[in-house]
Short mmCIF file of C-alpha atoms in Angstrom, two decimals:
data_model
loop_
_atom_site.label_atom_id
_atom_site.label_comp_id
_atom_site.label_asym_id
_atom_site.label_seq_id
_atom_site.Cartn_x
_atom_site.Cartn_y
_atom_site.Cartn_z
CA MET A 261 54.87 -27.81 -34.75
CA SER A 262 53.38 -29.50 -37.27
CA THR A 263 51.28 -27.72 -40.07
CA ARG A 264 48.05 -29.92 -39.22
CA HIS A 265 48.63 -28.31 -35.35
CA ARG A 266 49.14 -25.19 -36.98
CA LEU A 267 45.87 -25.33 -38.31
CA ARG A 268 44.43 -26.49 -35.53
CA TRP A 269 45.44 -23.78 -33.11
CA GLY A 270 44.17 -21.62 -35.88
CA PHE A 271 40.74 -22.57 -35.30
CA THR A 272 41.08 -23.36 -31.52
CA VAL A 273 42.53 -20.23 -29.93
CA PRO A 274 39.81 -17.30 -31.90
CA ALA A 275 37.01 -19.65 -30.28
CA ILE A 276 38.47 -19.68 -27.31
CA LEU A 277 39.04 -15.73 -26.88
CA ALA A 278 35.50 -15.25 -27.89
CA MET A 279 34.10 -17.54 -25.16
CA VAL A 280 36.41 -15.89 -22.87
CA MET A 281 35.28 -12.31 -23.63
CA ALA A 282 31.29 -13.73 -23.82
CA LEU A 283 31.74 -14.77 -20.20
CA ALA A 284 33.69 -11.70 -19.03
CA TRP A 285 31.09 -9.82 -20.72
CA THR A 286 28.43 -11.80 -18.77
CA LEU A 287 30.61 -11.15 -15.19
CA ILE A 288 30.84 -7.42 -15.66
CA GLY A 289 27.06 -6.84 -16.49
CA LEU A 290 27.16 -5.33 -19.71
CA PRO A 291 23.88 -5.03 -21.59
CA GLY A 292 22.79 -7.91 -23.24
CA TRP A 293 24.32 -10.77 -21.20
CA THR A 294 23.18 -10.59 -17.63
CA GLY A 295 19.44 -12.38 -16.87
CA THR A 296 18.54 -9.35 -14.75
CA ALA A 297 15.17 -8.58 -15.34
CA LYS A 298 14.69 -5.03 -16.42
CA ALA A 299 13.42 -2.04 -13.57
CA ALA A 300 9.96 -0.71 -14.27
CA PRO A 301 10.35 2.64 -15.79
CA ALA A 302 10.84 5.08 -13.39
CA GLY A 303 7.80 6.89 -11.86
CA LYS A 304 5.25 4.50 -13.15
CA LEU A 305 1.79 5.18 -11.64
CA SER A 306 -0.69 3.09 -11.06
CA ALA A 307 -4.33 3.00 -9.42
CA ALA A 308 -3.84 -0.99 -8.91
CA VAL A 309 -1.07 -0.39 -6.78
CA THR A 310 -1.65 0.46 -3.14
CA PRO A 311 1.05 1.89 -0.66
CA PRO A 312 2.68 -0.84 1.86
CA VAL A 313 1.36 -1.04 5.23
CA ALA A 314 3.83 -1.16 8.36
CA CYS A 315 5.55 -4.21 8.15
CA ASP A 316 5.91 -6.39 10.62
CA LYS A 317 6.09 -10.42 9.73
CA LYS A 318 7.43 -12.02 13.12
CA ASP A 319 4.79 -13.25 15.73
CA SER A 320 5.48 -13.35 19.18
CA PRO A 321 2.63 -14.32 22.28
CA ASP A 322 2.29 -10.59 23.34
CA LYS A 323 1.06 -9.18 19.82
CA GLY A 324 -2.35 -8.40 18.12
CA TRP A 325 -3.05 -8.74 14.58
CA ILE A 326 -5.30 -7.25 12.39
CA GLN A 327 -6.90 -9.31 9.64
CA VAL A 328 -8.62 -8.67 6.61
CA PHE A 329 -11.39 -10.58 4.67
CA TYR A 330 -13.39 -10.35 1.91
CA VAL A 331 -17.04 -12.35 2.34
CA TYR A 332 -19.12 -13.98 -0.64
CA ARG A 333 -21.85 -15.78 -1.31
CA ASN A 334 -20.58 -19.07 -2.41
CA GLY A 335 -20.50 -19.34 -6.16
CA GLU A 336 -20.62 -15.31 -6.27
CA SER A 337 -17.18 -14.10 -5.99
CA ARG A 338 -16.01 -11.06 -7.23
CA PHE A 339 -12.72 -11.02 -5.03
CA GLU A 340 -9.96 -10.86 -8.16
CA GLU A 341 -12.22 -7.54 -9.49
CA MET A 342 -12.61 -6.05 -5.58
CA ARG A 343 -9.12 -6.98 -4.11
CA ASP A 344 -7.33 -3.94 -4.56
CA THR A 345 -10.65 -2.04 -3.31
CA VAL A 346 -10.16 -3.61 -0.28
CA LYS A 347 -6.66 -3.40 -0.06
CA ARG A 348 -7.11 0.54 -0.44
CA ILE A 349 -9.79 1.19 2.26
CA ALA A 350 -7.69 -1.04 5.11
CA TRP A 351 -5.03 1.37 4.11
CA ASN A 352 -6.90 4.37 4.38
CA ILE A 353 -7.64 2.75 7.66
CA ASP A 354 -4.19 2.65 8.87
CA GLN A 355 -3.65 6.24 7.58
CA THR A 356 -6.51 7.51 9.61
CA PHE A 357 -4.62 5.72 13.02
CA GLU A 358 -1.32 7.09 11.90
CA ALA A 359 -2.68 10.79 11.45
CA SER A 360 -4.89 10.45 14.88
CA ALA A 361 -1.09 9.99 16.70
CA GLN A 362 0.84 11.97 15.14
CA ARG A 363 -1.91 15.11 15.24
CA PHE A 364 -0.82 15.41 19.02
CA GLY A 365 2.46 16.98 17.98
CA GLN A 366 4.69 14.98 19.65
CA GLY A 367 6.89 13.11 16.52
CA ASP A 368 4.25 9.42 17.72
CA SER A 369 3.03 7.20 15.17
CA ARG A 370 0.45 4.68 15.47
CA ARG A 371 0.05 2.09 12.40
CA LEU A 372 -1.83 -1.34 12.02
CA ARG A 373 -0.49 -4.33 12.81
CA PHE A 374 -2.27 -6.37 9.98
CA VAL A 375 -1.61 -9.70 8.48
CA GLN A 376 0.96 -9.20 5.51
CA ASP A 377 2.47 -11.19 2.79
CA ASP A 378 6.29 -10.60 1.86
CA ASN A 379 6.29 -7.50 0.81
CA CYS A 380 4.05 -5.31 3.44
CA GLN A 381 0.87 -5.83 1.26
CA ILE A 382 -1.91 -6.42 3.14
CA GLU A 383 -3.14 -10.13 2.41
CA VAL A 384 -7.15 -9.96 1.67
CA THR A 385 -7.90 -13.78 2.53
CA PRO A 386 -11.16 -14.75 0.96
CA ILE A 387 -14.34 -17.17 2.48
CA GLY A 388 -16.55 -17.96 0.23
CA ALA A 389 -20.02 -19.43 2.65
CA ASP A 390 -22.92 -21.03 1.84
CA LEU A 391 -25.02 -17.57 3.22
CA PRO A 392 -28.66 -17.77 3.02
CA ASP A 393 -31.04 -15.43 0.79
CA LYS A 394 -31.78 -13.40 3.68
CA LEU A 395 -29.53 -12.69 6.41
CA SER A 396 -27.97 -10.19 9.45
CA LEU A 397 -24.86 -8.70 9.22
CA GLY A 398 -23.84 -10.21 12.55
CA GLU A 399 -25.11 -13.69 11.17
CA ALA A 400 -23.14 -13.34 7.83
CA ARG A 401 -20.24 -13.02 10.50
CA GLY A 402 -20.97 -16.04 12.50
CA HIS A 403 -20.57 -17.91 8.65
CA ALA A 404 -17.23 -16.23 8.07
CA ASP A 405 -16.18 -17.54 11.28
CA ASP A 406 -16.66 -20.74 10.99
CA TRP A 407 -15.08 -20.74 8.00
CA ILE A 408 -11.80 -19.60 9.86
CA LYS A 409 -12.48 -22.60 12.77
CA GLU A 410 -12.63 -24.91 9.51
CA HIS A 411 -9.79 -23.61 7.45
CA LEU A 412 -7.59 -21.44 8.77
CA VAL A 413 -6.82 -22.46 11.70
CA LYS A 414 -5.60 -25.51 13.89
CA ASP A 415 -6.56 -24.34 17.31
CA ASP A 416 -9.17 -20.82 16.96
CA SER A 417 -9.08 -20.45 20.80
CA GLY A 418 -5.51 -19.13 20.21
CA TYR A 419 -6.71 -17.33 16.74
CA PHE A 420 -9.46 -15.37 18.27
CA GLY A 421 -7.49 -14.07 21.36
CA ARG A 422 -4.93 -12.09 19.06
CA HIS A 423 -6.51 -11.63 15.91
CA LYS A 424 -9.24 -9.19 15.29
CA PRO A 425 -11.37 -9.94 11.56
CA VAL A 426 -12.06 -7.18 9.80
CA TYR A 427 -14.74 -8.38 7.05
CA PHE A 428 -15.54 -6.88 3.45
CA VAL A 429 -19.27 -8.70 2.64
CA ASP A 430 -19.97 -8.44 -0.52
CA ALA A 431 -23.53 -10.23 -0.93
CA GLU A 432 -26.91 -9.25 -1.58
CA GLY A 433 -29.45 -9.77 0.86
CA VAL A 434 -27.49 -9.07 4.23
CA ASP A 435 -29.46 -6.72 7.09
CA GLY A 436 -26.85 -3.91 8.54
CA CYS A 437 -24.46 -1.40 6.84
CA GLY A 438 -21.47 -1.89 9.95
CA LEU A 439 -21.61 -3.91 13.10
CA GLY A 440 -18.56 -4.84 15.77
CA GLY A 441 -17.76 -5.75 18.72
CA GLY A 442 -14.48 -6.74 21.20
CA ALA A 443 -12.98 -5.39 24.81
CA HIS A 444 -9.45 -4.78 26.24
CA ALA A 445 -8.85 -0.71 24.55
CA GLY A 446 -5.10 -1.33 25.37
CA GLY A 447 -4.34 -4.74 25.73
CA LEU A 448 -5.56 -8.48 23.97
CA GLY A 449 -8.48 -9.89 23.72
CA GLY A 450 -9.82 -10.20 19.79
CA GLY A 451 -12.82 -8.34 18.73
CA TRP A 452 -13.95 -7.93 14.81
CA GLY A 453 -15.41 -5.72 12.94
CA GLY A 454 -17.51 -5.80 9.78
CA VAL A 455 -19.41 -3.89 6.89
CA THR A 456 -21.68 -4.78 3.99
CA PHE A 457 -20.76 -3.74 0.27
CA GLY A 458 -22.87 -0.49 -0.02
CA CYS A 459 -21.16 1.36 3.65
CA TRP A 460 -17.54 -0.09 2.09
CA GLY A 461 -15.30 2.74 3.21
CA GLU A 462 -12.49 3.87 5.66
CA GLN A 463 -14.98 5.81 7.96
CA ALA A 464 -17.74 2.84 8.64
CA LEU A 465 -14.74 0.64 9.01
CA THR A 466 -12.71 2.92 11.62
CA HIS A 467 -16.14 2.87 13.23
CA GLU A 468 -16.40 -1.05 13.29
CA LEU A 469 -12.79 -1.48 14.76
CA ILE A 470 -13.24 0.89 16.87
CA HIS A 471 -15.88 -1.22 18.21
CA ALA A 472 -13.37 -4.35 18.06
CA PHE A 473 -11.19 -2.21 20.44
CA GLY A 474 -13.97 -2.66 23.20
CA LEU A 475 -15.23 1.11 22.58
CA ASN A 476 -19.29 1.78 23.34
CA HIS A 477 -20.87 4.87 21.52
CA CYS A 478 -19.48 7.34 24.12
CA ASN A 479 -22.14 5.99 27.14
CA GLY A 480 -24.85 7.15 24.47
CA ALA A 481 -24.24 11.10 25.31
CA ASP A 482 -25.11 13.70 23.12
CA ASP A 483 -22.83 16.56 24.40
CA GLN A 484 -19.60 14.15 23.36
CA GLY A 485 -16.98 14.40 20.89
CA ASN A 486 -18.24 14.74 17.55
CA ASP A 487 -15.62 11.90 16.83
CA PRO A 488 -15.80 8.77 14.55
CA ILE A 489 -17.60 6.45 17.65
CA CYS A 490 -19.53 8.88 19.46
CA ARG A 491 -21.87 9.79 17.09
CA GLY A 492 -22.62 13.14 18.90
CA ALA A 493 -23.95 16.17 17.53
CA ASP A 494 -21.19 17.93 20.20
CA GLN A 495 -23.73 20.69 21.62
CA THR A 496 -21.02 22.89 23.63
CA PRO A 497 -19.15 23.02 20.78
CA ARG A 498 -15.85 21.65 21.33
CA CYS A 499 -14.98 19.03 18.78
CA ASP A 500 -15.87 21.44 15.50
CA ASP A 501 -12.95 21.00 13.51
CA LEU A 502 -13.03 19.25 10.35
CA LEU A 503 -11.02 16.63 11.32
CA ALA A 504 -12.84 15.69 14.80
CA GLY A 505 -15.19 13.42 12.47
CA THR A 506 -12.76 11.30 11.56
CA VAL A 507 -9.48 10.81 13.56
CA LEU A 508 -9.87 8.70 16.78
CA ASP A 509 -11.02 10.71 19.87
CA CYS A 510 -11.93 14.44 19.46
CA ALA A 511 -9.50 15.15 22.75
CA LYS A 512 -11.78 17.99 23.59
CA ASP A 513 -14.30 16.04 25.72
CA GLU A 514 -14.99 13.77 28.69
CA PHE A 515 -14.87 10.54 26.50
CA ALA A 516 -11.22 9.62 26.33
CA TYR A 517 -10.08 6.52 24.69
CA PHE A 518 -7.08 7.42 22.17
CA HIS A 519 -3.60 9.44 23.32
CA PRO A 520 -0.28 8.62 23.25
CA ARG A 521 0.93 10.34 25.47
CA PRO A 522 -1.94 11.26 28.22
CA ALA A 523 -0.89 13.69 30.51
CA PRO A 524 0.09 12.68 34.10
CA GLY A 525 -3.23 11.76 36.36
CA SER A 526 -5.11 12.39 33.44
CA PRO A 527 -8.14 9.46 33.09
CA LEU A 528 -6.00 7.60 29.96
CA ALA A 529 -2.86 7.62 31.68
CA GLU A 530 -4.76 6.21 35.63
CA ASN A 531 -6.24 3.39 32.85
CA PRO A 532 -4.12 2.76 29.91
CA GLU A 533 -5.40 -0.21 29.31
CA GLY A 534 -8.41 1.35 28.19
CA ASN A 535 -6.04 3.35 26.16
CA ILE A 536 -5.86 2.36 22.34
CA ALA A 537 -2.63 3.83 21.84
CA ASN A 538 -1.23 1.39 23.97
CA SER A 539 -2.80 -1.43 21.98
CA PRO A 540 -0.43 -4.20 20.86
CA TYR A 541 -2.51 -4.29 17.86
CA LEU A 542 -0.75 -1.00 16.71
CA ILE A 543 3.28 -0.83 15.85
CA LYS A 544 4.43 2.21 17.44
CA ASN A 545 7.82 2.93 15.68
CA GLN A 546 7.47 2.76 11.79
CA PRO A 547 6.04 6.44 11.12
CA ALA A 548 4.08 6.54 7.85
CA PRO A 549 5.92 7.41 4.90
CA PRO A 550 5.02 10.33 2.53
CA VAL A 551 3.28 8.67 -0.64
CA ASP A 552 3.31 9.97 -4.30
CA ALA A 553 -0.25 10.29 -6.40
CA GLN A 554 -1.47 11.06 -9.25
CA LEU A 555 -5.08 12.82 -8.91
CA VAL A 556 -7.20 11.53 -11.77
CA GLY A 557 -10.05 13.14 -12.02
CA THR A 558 -13.64 11.56 -13.85
CA LYS A 559 -12.22 12.83 -16.89
CA GLY A 560 -8.99 11.22 -17.42
CA GLN A 561 -6.98 14.65 -16.77
CA CYS A 562 -4.74 14.81 -13.97
CA LEU A 563 -4.76 17.36 -10.81
CA ALA A 564 -2.16 20.39 -12.14
CA SER A 565 -0.49 23.30 -11.80
CA GLY A 566 -2.23 26.45 -13.58
CA GLY A 567 0.46 28.51 -13.94
CA ALA A 568 2.39 31.01 -11.50
CA GLY A 569 -0.68 32.61 -9.66
CA LYS A 570 -3.22 30.59 -11.07
CA ALA A 571 -6.01 28.21 -10.08
CA ALA A 572 -4.86 24.91 -10.18
CA ALA A 573 -6.49 23.30 -12.91
CA GLN A 574 -6.74 19.34 -14.90
CA LYS A 575 -4.43 18.54 -17.71
CA GLU A 576 -2.98 15.57 -18.99
CA CYS A 577 -1.27 13.14 -16.96
CA GLY A 578 2.71 13.37 -16.90
CA ASP A 579 5.65 13.63 -15.26
CA ASP A 580 4.44 17.24 -13.65
CA THR A 581 1.49 16.21 -12.21
CA VAL A 582 2.57 14.06 -9.58
CA TRP A 583 1.88 15.14 -6.23
CA ARG A 584 3.30 13.93 -2.50
CA ARG A 585 0.73 13.59 0.12
CA THR A 586 2.42 14.05 3.51
CA ILE A 587 1.02 13.56 7.22
CA SER A 588 1.03 17.67 8.34
CA THR A 589 -0.05 19.33 11.51
CA ASP A 590 -2.80 17.97 13.67
CA GLY A 591 -3.87 14.71 11.17
CA TYR A 592 -4.39 16.79 7.92
CA PHE A 593 -2.74 15.87 4.55
CA GLN A 594 -0.64 18.46 2.77
CA LEU A 595 -0.17 17.87 -1.37
CA GLU A 596 2.91 19.47 -2.72
CA LEU A 597 3.32 19.07 -6.38
CA LYS A 598 6.64 16.87 -6.60
CA GLY A 599 9.71 18.63 -6.44
CA THR A 600 8.50 22.05 -6.27
CA LYS A 601 8.05 22.89 -2.73
CA GLN A 602 3.92 24.29 -4.08
CA CYS A 603 1.24 22.76 -1.92
CA LEU A 604 -2.63 22.99 -2.66
CA SER A 605 -3.97 25.68 -1.16
CA SER A 606 -7.82 27.57 -0.56
CA THR A 607 -7.18 31.16 -1.37
CA GLU A 608 -7.04 34.47 1.19
CA SER A 609 -10.15 35.62 -0.05
CA GLY A 610 -11.66 32.26 0.05
CA ASP A 611 -13.48 32.01 -2.84
CA LYS A 612 -14.00 28.59 -4.16
CA ALA A 613 -10.33 28.90 -6.60
CA HIS A 614 -7.76 26.51 -5.11
CA VAL A 615 -4.24 27.64 -6.31
CA LEU A 616 -0.29 26.32 -5.40
CA SER A 617 1.44 28.68 -2.67
CA ALA A 618 4.95 28.16 -0.73
CA CYS A 619 4.72 24.79 1.23
CA ASP A 620 3.81 25.81 4.98
CA LYS A 621 2.86 23.01 7.21
CA GLY A 622 1.66 25.41 9.70
CA ASP A 623 -0.86 27.13 6.84
CA GLU A 624 -4.51 25.77 7.56
CA ARG A 625 -5.11 26.71 4.03
CA GLN A 626 -2.96 23.81 2.90
CA HIS A 627 -4.58 21.53 5.47
CA TRP A 628 -6.64 18.89 3.33
CA MET A 629 -9.29 15.68 4.32
CA MET A 630 -9.32 13.09 2.19
CA PHE A 631 -12.91 11.47 1.91
CA ASP A 632 -12.74 7.93 0.12
CA ALA A 633 -14.59 5.31 -1.12
CA ALA A 634 -16.77 8.06 -3.66
CA GLY A 635 -17.65 7.03 -6.89
CA PRO A 636 -19.53 3.69 -7.86
CA ASP A 637 -16.22 1.38 -8.07
CA LYS A 638 -15.32 3.24 -4.15
CA GLU A 639 -12.15 4.53 -5.71
CA HIS A 640 -12.67 8.12 -5.81
CA TYR A 641 -11.42 10.33 -3.22
CA ARG A 642 -13.00 13.84 -2.55
CA LEU A 643 -11.28 16.62 -0.32
CA ALA A 644 -12.02 19.13 1.62
CA ASN A 645 -10.11 22.49 3.15
CA ARG A 646 -9.42 22.89 6.92
CA ALA A 647 -9.56 26.59 6.66
CA THR A 648 -12.87 26.86 3.92
CA LYS A 649 -14.48 23.33 5.81
CA GLU A 650 -15.67 22.94 1.98
CA GLU A 651 -15.22 20.61 -0.01
CA ALA A 652 -12.43 21.49 -3.38
CA ARG A 653 -13.94 21.50 -7.09
CA ILE A 654 -11.25 21.97 -8.97
CA ALA A 655 -11.51 22.49 -13.03
CA ASP A 656 -14.98 21.17 -12.29
CA GLU A 657 -13.96 18.04 -11.03
CA SER A 658 -15.12 17.22 -7.10
CA GLU A 659 -13.76 13.14 -6.83
CA PHE A 660 -10.47 11.82 -7.81
CA LYS A 661 -8.64 8.70 -8.29
CA MET A 662 -5.32 8.12 -6.73
CA HIS A 663 -2.52 6.58 -8.91
CA PHE A 664 -0.03 5.69 -6.91
CA SER A 665 3.60 5.81 -7.89
CA VAL A 666 5.11 1.86 -8.04
CA GLY A 667 7.57 1.60 -4.58
CA SER A 668 5.37 4.49 -3.00
CA ALA A 669 5.24 4.41 0.60
CA THR A 670 8.05 1.91 0.89
CA THR A 671 8.65 1.18 4.78
CA ASP A 672 11.79 0.90 5.92
CA THR A 673 12.45 -1.73 8.24
CA GLU A 674 15.76 -1.20 9.78
CA GLY A 675 16.00 -0.53 13.45
CA THR A 676 12.29 -1.01 13.78
CA GLU A 677 9.88 -4.15 14.82
CA PRO A 678 11.60 -7.36 14.42
CA THR A 679 11.05 -8.70 11.19
CA SER A 680 12.00 -12.36 9.68
CA ASP A 681 12.25 -13.71 5.98
CA GLU A 682 10.69 -17.14 7.89
CA PRO A 683 7.17 -17.96 7.39
CA SER A 684 4.63 -15.94 9.71
CA GLU A 685 2.89 -17.41 11.93
CA GLN A 686 0.57 -15.05 13.47
CA GLY A 687 -1.25 -17.35 15.65
CA ALA A 688 -2.16 -19.27 12.20
CA GLU A 689 -1.06 -21.30 9.22
CA PRO A 690 0.41 -18.65 6.67
CA GLN A 691 -2.48 -18.48 4.24
CA SER A 692 -1.92 -16.77 0.98
CA ASP A 693 -4.70 -14.75 -0.87
CA GLY A 694 -3.23 -15.92 -4.27
CA THR A 695 -1.44 -12.80 -5.02
CA LYS A 696 1.95 -13.04 -6.45
CA PRO A 697 4.99 -10.92 -6.10
CA ALA A 698 4.43 -7.54 -8.26
CA SER A 699 5.58 -7.37 -11.82
CA SER A 700 6.34 -11.41 -11.36
CA ASP A 701 5.39 -12.50 -15.05
CA ALA A 702 6.32 -9.00 -16.70
CA ASP A 703 10.05 -9.71 -14.80
CA LEU A 704 9.97 -13.63 -15.98
CA ALA A 705 9.25 -11.88 -19.95
CA ALA A 706 12.09 -9.73 -19.02
CA THR A 707 14.42 -11.89 -18.59
CA GLY A 708 13.96 -13.93 -21.33
CA GLY A 709 14.29 -10.86 -23.39
CA ASP A 710 17.46 -10.06 -21.76
CA MET A 711 18.34 -14.21 -22.08
CA GLY A 712 17.62 -14.03 -25.50
CA THR A 713 19.81 -11.22 -26.38
CA SER A 714 22.52 -12.90 -25.23
CA VAL A 715 22.20 -16.09 -26.73
CA SER A 716 22.19 -14.32 -30.02
CA ILE A 717 24.97 -12.30 -29.18
CA ALA A 718 26.75 -15.61 -28.12
CA ILE A 719 25.86 -17.84 -31.39
CA GLY A 720 27.11 -14.72 -33.76
CA ALA A 721 30.64 -14.72 -31.43
CA LEU A 722 31.13 -18.46 -32.39
CA ALA A 723 29.78 -17.49 -35.98
CA LEU A 724 32.58 -14.97 -36.20
CA ALA A 725 35.30 -17.21 -34.10
CA VAL A 726 34.73 -20.14 -36.52
CA LEU A 727 34.66 -17.76 -39.79
CA GLY A 728 37.76 -16.35 -38.63
CA GLY A 729 39.57 -19.49 -38.01
CA ALA A 730 38.34 -20.78 -41.44
CA ILE A 731 39.95 -18.17 -43.19
CA LEU A 732 42.83 -18.46 -41.07
CA MET A 733 43.21 -22.37 -42.08
CA LYS A 734 42.42 -21.38 -45.64
CA THR A 735 45.59 -18.89 -45.68
CA ARG A 736 47.83 -21.01 -44.02
CA ARG A 737 46.76 -24.01 -46.68
CA LYS A 738 47.81 -22.15 -49.43
CA ARG A 739 50.95 -20.92 -47.97
CA ALA A 740 52.01 -24.52 -47.30
CA ALA A 741 51.27 -25.62 -50.52
CA SER A 742 53.44 -22.64 -52.05
CA SER A 743 56.43 -23.39 -49.66
CA HIS A 744 55.93 -27.08 -51.13
CA ARG A 745 56.21 -25.92 -54.46
CA ALA A 746 59.13 -24.22 -53.73
CA ARG A 747 60.64 -27.22 -52.16
#
């Protein structure tokens, strides 16, 4: 081989080796060479996170859908500010339906079938309308219906037959708190529910949504159960449990409308069309998973353990202040300090102190009811204990925000109702509320950072290859010159 060829190979071989090493590094995925976005830190919690609902993105003629709308007067939208609040309240209603099914202790599940995005998050569609300065809630609903017919669906006859719109009205001058109506508790038939801003909350919306399934106020009888739709004083009393005013159907009076497995010969067994638990607007085989969250008080500290045998306390938020909330016996919530098998509990003495004790699903001192939509921003929850029937006040705090864990309560859809990555028809053209997949901008930034690192390393490797080749060429030139002089 000539000297010229040897010099050329002296430069080329190191460069090729450097590029081969770079390619191999990329393929095996070593740090700095892949374009993969960095994952969010484990345990990250946020007030802006709402857990997903039961997943179902494939429509069929026998399915009904709950669709959530934010209604505002044109020019006065607070959609970006209020969207997370709307999603969280709607998710709370879903949890109430699930608790209503699980409280019977037969392993049944009932979740609302929401119009949703690809991440199983509730879609909130904004409706801007030319609302007059003064109008009734029913009139506001009429404006919203007109908007749907004009902007959302091609054929409104099919839409309103299989959708129950839920209207969160945010406009001054709308008279009324809540309103709803519909038909066919156990079948398809449309219906709707709506509330004005001052009444936003799980309890008001659950009440109106029950109307959307065709139920009235328990035939106007004051001796009926004190549940969300009856509004009765229950003079017997039969429905005096703390949760009776929250879950669907007292189940101890004559006005029966919700039971996953009614007893043979009972009114609901004889009239399945009157049983909301049979409704095609509900998903029946995706039990609600536990959710992880911090309970953040109004002063910015988190509910935490006060130490062995001591009352629960408030402290700086951290990894040791994450609670796992599950739906426990009789539909109540149980709050376990994550990873400790210790649950928030009232005390034996019945005083107002609250402690942590070994988790026991059957212990009524560990059964909690959570009221939502407290506080000026409607993000606070209040806790009430089943055993004491009193609201909890812990270290001078009685209201808490729930900062959910990112990815909390991810629904496993394997083996559940059919889902699809195909665009969802859901009786209408697919609509978007303008949201992007969670952390999409951050992911792009992280990807850009990794790619920048990769490029820098690649340039450095090539520079070393060129430098190595140059040194080798210079060395070989000297050797060649010495050899020539020697000859």
